[in-house]
mmCIF file of C-alpha atoms in Angstrom:
data_model
loop_
_atom_site.group_PDB
_atom_site.id
_atom_site.type_symbol
_atom_site.label_atom_id
_atom_site.label_comp_id
_atom_site.label_asym_id
_atom_site.label_seq_id
_atom_site.Cartn_x
_atom_site.Cartn_y
_atom_site.Cartn_z
ATOM 1 C CA UNK A 1 13.646 -27.399 -11.076
ATOM 2 C CA UNK A 2 14.911 -24.812 -8.478
ATOM 3 C CA UNK A 3 13.476 -25.279 -4.877
ATOM 4 C CA UNK A 4 13.524 -23.535 -1.413
ATOM 5 C CA UNK A 5 12.706 -24.549 2.220
ATOM 6 C CA UNK A 6 11.740 -22.656 5.255
ATOM 7 C CA UNK A 7 11.474 -24.965 7.803
ATOM 8 C CA UNK A 8 9.528 -23.025 10.399
ATOM 9 C CA UNK A 9 6.175 -21.615 10.197
ATOM 10 C CA UNK A 10 6.914 -19.280 12.894
ATOM 11 C CA UNK A 11 9.357 -17.969 15.028
ATOM 12 C CA UNK A 12 9.360 -15.567 17.625
ATOM 13 C CA UNK A 13 11.878 -13.798 19.655
ATOM 14 C CA UNK A 14 12.148 -11.173 22.480
ATOM 15 C CA UNK A 15 12.840 -7.837 20.946
ATOM 16 C CA UNK A 16 16.419 -6.499 21.044
ATOM 17 C CA UNK A 17 17.210 -10.339 20.882
ATOM 18 C CA UNK A 18 18.924 -11.957 17.283
ATOM 19 C CA UNK A 19 16.824 -13.074 14.846
ATOM 20 C CA UNK A 20 16.555 -16.005 12.494
ATOM 21 C CA UNK A 21 14.758 -17.407 9.458
ATOM 22 C CA UNK A 22 15.849 -20.480 7.846
ATOM 23 C CA UNK A 23 15.945 -21.171 4.114
ATOM 24 C CA UNK A 24 17.016 -24.618 2.893
ATOM 25 C CA UNK A 25 17.410 -24.748 -1.282
ATOM 26 C CA UNK A 26 17.803 -27.511 -3.716
ATOM 27 C CA UNK A 27 19.413 -26.129 -7.435
ATOM 28 C CA UNK A 28 21.195 -27.424 -10.374
ATOM 29 C CA UNK A 29 24.171 -25.369 -10.443
ATOM 30 C CA UNK A 30 24.686 -21.692 -9.279
ATOM 31 C CA UNK A 31 21.978 -20.815 -6.657
ATOM 32 C CA UNK A 32 20.794 -17.286 -6.759
ATOM 33 C CA UNK A 33 18.578 -16.501 -3.806
ATOM 34 C CA UNK A 34 16.156 -13.620 -2.206
ATOM 35 C CA UNK A 35 14.600 -12.706 0.702
ATOM 36 C CA UNK A 36 11.547 -10.917 0.907
ATOM 37 C CA UNK A 37 9.262 -9.553 3.634
ATOM 38 C CA UNK A 38 5.302 -9.316 3.762
ATOM 39 C CA UNK A 39 3.367 -7.334 5.905
ATOM 40 C CA UNK A 40 -0.259 -7.330 6.341
ATOM 41 C CA UNK A 41 -2.167 -6.860 3.416
ATOM 42 C CA UNK A 42 0.996 -5.695 1.459
ATOM 43 C CA UNK A 43 3.878 -6.414 -1.593
ATOM 44 C CA UNK A 44 6.850 -8.096 -0.864
ATOM 45 C CA UNK A 45 9.431 -5.761 0.200
ATOM 46 C CA UNK A 46 13.534 -7.134 -1.451
ATOM 47 C CA UNK A 47 15.590 -7.241 1.509
ATOM 48 C CA UNK A 48 18.746 -9.142 -0.235
ATOM 49 C CA UNK A 49 20.097 -11.319 -2.744
ATOM 50 C CA UNK A 50 22.673 -14.016 -3.200
ATOM 51 C CA UNK A 51 24.297 -14.406 -6.551
ATOM 52 C CA UNK A 52 27.659 -14.845 -6.358
ATOM 53 C CA UNK A 53 30.683 -13.240 -4.043
ATOM 54 C CA UNK A 54 31.257 -12.944 -0.157
ATOM 55 C CA UNK A 55 28.873 -15.343 1.399
ATOM 56 C CA UNK A 56 27.596 -13.228 3.978
ATOM 57 C CA UNK A 57 25.075 -10.622 2.260
ATOM 58 C CA UNK A 58 24.069 -7.115 3.849
ATOM 59 C CA UNK A 59 20.541 -5.821 2.995
ATOM 60 C CA UNK A 60 18.019 -3.637 3.857
ATOM 61 C CA UNK A 61 16.915 -2.774 7.366
ATOM 62 C CA UNK A 62 19.890 -4.022 9.218
ATOM 63 C CA UNK A 63 19.254 -8.094 7.392
ATOM 64 C CA UNK A 64 22.051 -10.139 6.498
ATOM 65 C CA UNK A 65 22.182 -13.370 5.511
ATOM 66 C CA UNK A 66 24.567 -15.869 4.938
ATOM 67 C CA UNK A 67 24.851 -18.207 2.006
ATOM 68 C CA UNK A 68 26.183 -21.950 2.712
ATOM 69 C CA UNK A 69 27.614 -24.015 0.437
ATOM 70 C CA UNK A 70 28.184 -27.034 2.074
ATOM 71 C CA UNK A 71 24.364 -27.052 4.068
ATOM 72 C CA UNK A 72 22.272 -25.832 1.039
ATOM 73 C CA UNK A 73 21.486 -23.023 3.484
ATOM 74 C CA UNK A 74 20.598 -18.857 2.835
ATOM 75 C CA UNK A 75 19.470 -18.124 6.766
ATOM 76 C CA UNK A 76 18.412 -14.539 7.090
ATOM 77 C CA UNK A 77 19.740 -12.684 10.595
ATOM 78 C CA UNK A 78 19.165 -9.409 12.184
ATOM 79 C CA UNK A 79 21.469 -9.241 15.610
ATOM 80 C CA UNK A 80 18.633 -7.231 17.225
ATOM 81 C CA UNK A 81 14.856 -7.487 16.232
ATOM 82 C CA UNK A 82 12.741 -5.392 16.404
ATOM 83 C CA UNK A 83 8.632 -5.139 17.426
ATOM 84 C CA UNK A 84 8.470 -3.197 13.831
ATOM 85 C CA UNK A 85 10.379 -6.736 12.293
ATOM 86 C CA UNK A 86 7.138 -9.055 12.976
ATOM 87 C CA UNK A 87 5.744 -9.769 9.196
ATOM 88 C CA UNK A 88 6.078 -12.776 6.864
ATOM 89 C CA UNK A 89 9.603 -13.535 5.713
ATOM 90 C CA UNK A 90 9.710 -15.146 1.864
ATOM 91 C CA UNK A 91 13.225 -17.160 0.717
ATOM 92 C CA UNK A 92 12.784 -17.584 -3.065
ATOM 93 C CA UNK A 93 15.514 -18.927 -5.843
ATOM 94 C CA UNK A 94 15.918 -17.536 -9.064
ATOM 95 C CA UNK A 95 14.925 -20.351 -12.077
ATOM 96 C CA UNK A 96 16.666 -20.724 -14.702
ATOM 97 C CA UNK A 97 13.430 -18.809 -16.635
ATOM 98 C CA UNK A 98 13.589 -15.972 -14.337
ATOM 99 C CA UNK A 99 10.527 -16.546 -12.318
ATOM 100 C CA UNK A 100 10.678 -17.052 -8.604
ATOM 101 C CA UNK A 101 10.097 -19.988 -6.899
ATOM 102 C CA UNK A 102 9.238 -19.186 -3.395
ATOM 103 C CA UNK A 103 9.153 -21.226 0.101
ATOM 104 C CA UNK A 104 6.058 -21.597 2.234
ATOM 105 C CA UNK A 105 7.169 -18.577 4.305
ATOM 106 C CA UNK A 106 8.087 -17.444 8.090
ATOM 107 C CA UNK A 107 5.802 -15.638 10.246
ATOM 108 C CA UNK A 108 8.207 -13.555 12.837
ATOM 109 C CA UNK A 109 6.485 -12.383 15.830
ATOM 110 C CA UNK A 110 8.929 -10.081 18.153
ATOM 111 C CA UNK A 111 7.352 -9.823 21.025
ATOM 112 C CA UNK A 112 8.366 -5.813 23.267
ATOM 113 C CA UNK B 1 10.827 7.060 -7.090
ATOM 114 C CA UNK B 2 7.596 5.570 -7.901
ATOM 115 C CA UNK B 3 7.346 1.706 -7.147
ATOM 116 C CA UNK B 4 5.043 -0.869 -9.035
ATOM 117 C CA UNK B 5 1.537 0.811 -8.615
ATOM 118 C CA UNK B 6 -1.332 -2.011 -9.368
ATOM 119 C CA UNK B 7 -4.929 -1.408 -9.491
ATOM 120 C CA UNK B 8 -7.749 -1.825 -8.720
ATOM 121 C CA UNK B 9 -6.538 -2.610 -4.919
ATOM 122 C CA UNK B 10 -9.699 -4.390 -4.365
ATOM 123 C CA UNK B 11 -12.067 -6.466 -6.857
ATOM 124 C CA UNK B 12 -15.242 -8.489 -5.989
ATOM 125 C CA UNK B 13 -17.002 -10.614 -9.416
ATOM 126 C CA UNK B 14 -18.774 -13.391 -9.534
ATOM 127 C CA UNK B 15 -18.470 -16.781 -10.602
ATOM 128 C CA UNK B 16 -18.143 -16.803 -14.515
ATOM 129 C CA UNK B 17 -17.262 -12.971 -15.031
ATOM 130 C CA UNK B 18 -14.218 -11.951 -16.047
ATOM 131 C CA UNK B 19 -11.223 -9.763 -14.141
ATOM 132 C CA UNK B 20 -8.784 -7.165 -15.502
ATOM 133 C CA UNK B 21 -6.153 -6.691 -13.300
ATOM 134 C CA UNK B 22 -3.502 -3.713 -13.959
ATOM 135 C CA UNK B 23 0.353 -3.323 -13.550
ATOM 136 C CA UNK B 24 2.318 -0.146 -13.610
ATOM 137 C CA UNK B 25 6.268 -1.309 -13.624
ATOM 138 C CA UNK B 26 8.956 1.172 -11.939
ATOM 139 C CA UNK B 27 10.603 3.285 -14.702
ATOM 140 C CA UNK B 28 12.936 1.868 -17.228
ATOM 141 C CA UNK B 29 11.902 -1.454 -16.270
ATOM 142 C CA UNK B 30 11.069 -3.490 -19.298
ATOM 143 C CA UNK B 31 10.186 -7.248 -17.802
ATOM 144 C CA UNK B 32 7.342 -7.871 -15.409
ATOM 145 C CA UNK B 33 5.708 -10.409 -13.892
ATOM 146 C CA UNK B 34 2.556 -11.920 -12.447
ATOM 147 C CA UNK B 35 2.142 -14.106 -9.068
ATOM 148 C CA UNK B 36 -0.554 -15.854 -6.989
ATOM 149 C CA UNK B 37 -0.840 -15.363 -3.396
ATOM 150 C CA UNK B 38 -4.162 -17.759 -2.408
ATOM 151 C CA UNK B 39 -4.374 -18.929 0.900
ATOM 152 C CA UNK B 40 -3.022 -22.166 1.651
ATOM 153 C CA UNK B 41 -0.950 -22.550 -2.163
ATOM 154 C CA UNK B 42 1.611 -20.156 -1.102
ATOM 155 C CA UNK B 43 3.039 -17.813 -3.977
ATOM 156 C CA UNK B 44 2.857 -18.879 -7.499
ATOM 157 C CA UNK B 45 4.306 -17.661 -10.487
ATOM 158 C CA UNK B 46 1.656 -17.151 -13.384
ATOM 159 C CA UNK B 47 3.340 -15.431 -15.949
ATOM 160 C CA UNK B 48 6.111 -13.304 -17.291
ATOM 161 C CA UNK B 49 6.387 -10.710 -19.848
ATOM 162 C CA UNK B 50 9.558 -9.013 -21.253
ATOM 163 C CA UNK B 51 9.322 -6.068 -23.929
ATOM 164 C CA UNK B 52 6.370 -6.868 -25.101
ATOM 165 C CA UNK B 53 6.587 -10.466 -25.309
ATOM 166 C CA UNK B 54 5.786 -13.282 -22.641
ATOM 167 C CA UNK B 55 8.423 -15.023 -21.923
ATOM 168 C CA UNK B 56 7.351 -17.636 -19.592
ATOM 169 C CA UNK B 57 4.351 -18.698 -17.888
ATOM 170 C CA UNK B 58 3.213 -21.402 -14.382
ATOM 171 C CA UNK B 59 1.878 -24.031 -13.917
ATOM 172 C CA UNK B 60 -1.713 -21.816 -14.533
ATOM 173 C CA UNK B 61 -5.009 -23.083 -17.148
ATOM 174 C CA UNK B 62 -5.347 -20.738 -20.679
ATOM 175 C CA UNK B 63 -7.966 -18.658 -18.301
ATOM 176 C CA UNK B 64 -5.141 -17.203 -17.051
ATOM 177 C CA UNK B 65 -3.821 -14.591 -19.674
ATOM 178 C CA UNK B 66 -2.104 -11.268 -20.368
ATOM 179 C CA UNK B 67 -0.027 -8.941 -22.140
ATOM 180 C CA UNK B 68 2.269 -6.044 -22.426
ATOM 181 C CA UNK B 69 1.592 -2.837 -24.240
ATOM 182 C CA UNK B 70 4.056 -0.342 -25.445
ATOM 183 C CA UNK B 71 4.720 1.183 -22.588
ATOM 184 C CA UNK B 72 5.504 -1.858 -20.773
ATOM 185 C CA UNK B 73 2.478 -1.624 -17.920
ATOM 186 C CA UNK B 74 0.781 -4.739 -18.197
ATOM 187 C CA UNK B 75 -2.646 -6.231 -17.438
ATOM 188 C CA UNK B 76 -3.795 -9.807 -16.707
ATOM 189 C CA UNK B 77 -7.163 -10.986 -17.199
ATOM 190 C CA UNK B 78 -8.802 -13.727 -15.527
ATOM 191 C CA UNK B 79 -11.746 -15.283 -17.304
ATOM 192 C CA UNK B 80 -14.165 -17.755 -15.911
ATOM 193 C CA UNK B 81 -13.839 -17.005 -12.755
ATOM 194 C CA UNK B 82 -13.996 -19.680 -10.096
ATOM 195 C CA UNK B 83 -14.459 -18.895 -6.910
ATOM 196 C CA UNK B 84 -10.702 -20.898 -6.247
ATOM 197 C CA UNK B 85 -9.254 -17.955 -8.179
ATOM 198 C CA UNK B 86 -9.472 -15.638 -4.891
ATOM 199 C CA UNK B 87 -6.280 -14.782 -4.119
ATOM 200 C CA UNK B 88 -4.019 -11.869 -3.714
ATOM 201 C CA UNK B 89 -2.521 -11.083 -7.195
ATOM 202 C CA UNK B 90 1.081 -9.721 -7.243
ATOM 203 C CA UNK B 91 3.009 -7.963 -10.177
ATOM 204 C CA UNK B 92 6.695 -7.457 -10.288
ATOM 205 C CA UNK B 93 9.226 -5.674 -12.643
ATOM 206 C CA UNK B 94 12.868 -5.805 -13.065
ATOM 207 C CA UNK B 95 15.520 -4.193 -15.396
ATOM 208 C CA UNK B 96 16.605 -5.662 -18.135
ATOM 209 C CA UNK B 97 20.138 -6.312 -18.259
ATOM 210 C CA UNK B 98 22.249 -7.836 -16.021
ATOM 211 C CA UNK B 99 23.052 -8.387 -13.236
ATOM 212 C CA UNK B 100 19.991 -6.271 -12.645
ATOM 213 C CA UNK B 101 17.674 -7.989 -14.224
ATOM 214 C CA UNK B 102 17.881 -10.557 -10.971
ATOM 215 C CA UNK B 103 15.921 -8.509 -8.685
ATOM 216 C CA UNK B 104 12.396 -8.509 -8.588
ATOM 217 C CA UNK B 105 10.357 -5.617 -7.397
ATOM 218 C CA UNK B 106 6.651 -6.225 -6.104
ATOM 219 C CA UNK B 107 3.999 -3.865 -6.338
ATOM 220 C CA UNK B 108 0.855 -3.734 -3.034
ATOM 221 C CA UNK B 109 -1.631 -5.889 -5.108
ATOM 222 C CA UNK B 110 -4.738 -6.674 -6.159
ATOM 223 C CA UNK B 111 -7.249 -8.800 -3.941
ATOM 224 C CA UNK B 112 -9.628 -10.436 -5.895
ATOM 225 C CA UNK B 113 -12.437 -12.255 -4.401
ATOM 226 C CA UNK B 114 -14.786 -14.284 -6.346
ATOM 227 C CA UNK B 115 -18.101 -14.469 -5.122
#
């Protein structure tokens, strides 16, 4: 089965600083990887995905992610974090039967 | 374009009762997925419907069931509710055609509380 891991429960950064949220994956075959964000008492919002092609994927709200096959990682990045980026971030991998398997989530806090 | 909608927003039931949760996909989407987000358990896949058929189900007991209607909306039923069924239930939809089928778009969820 496909799986992802988010090694950090929490990430704290100052506004304006770079933000990185880590994700590693374990798959058989080609990985289909996703990042979602969840604000309090809300559903998940799609940020970006890697299916194939360029290793650097650009997504919504200024986020991007770098696919690294040798390190089996798919880290989410934002060059300059905003207070409004404070939320719960999930990495996910699509299984062969199209269901998504999610990581445990990383809580991001951006302080002013 | 309207997103995925779910109703009700909140649902309070007692143990042993049945709960029915509803989901309307994005217009043009034929696949509907259900996930459970329970405290301490993370996000877990429940069910996948595509064009009226159940295509896959997660590791949940049979008292979790559902269906998809001809207009692609979906219903999740949970029978014989247990306290541990308290969770946020998220519905997602996607297009059928590859590669768009890969992106699932989520609704705001239904918060089920079992007392």
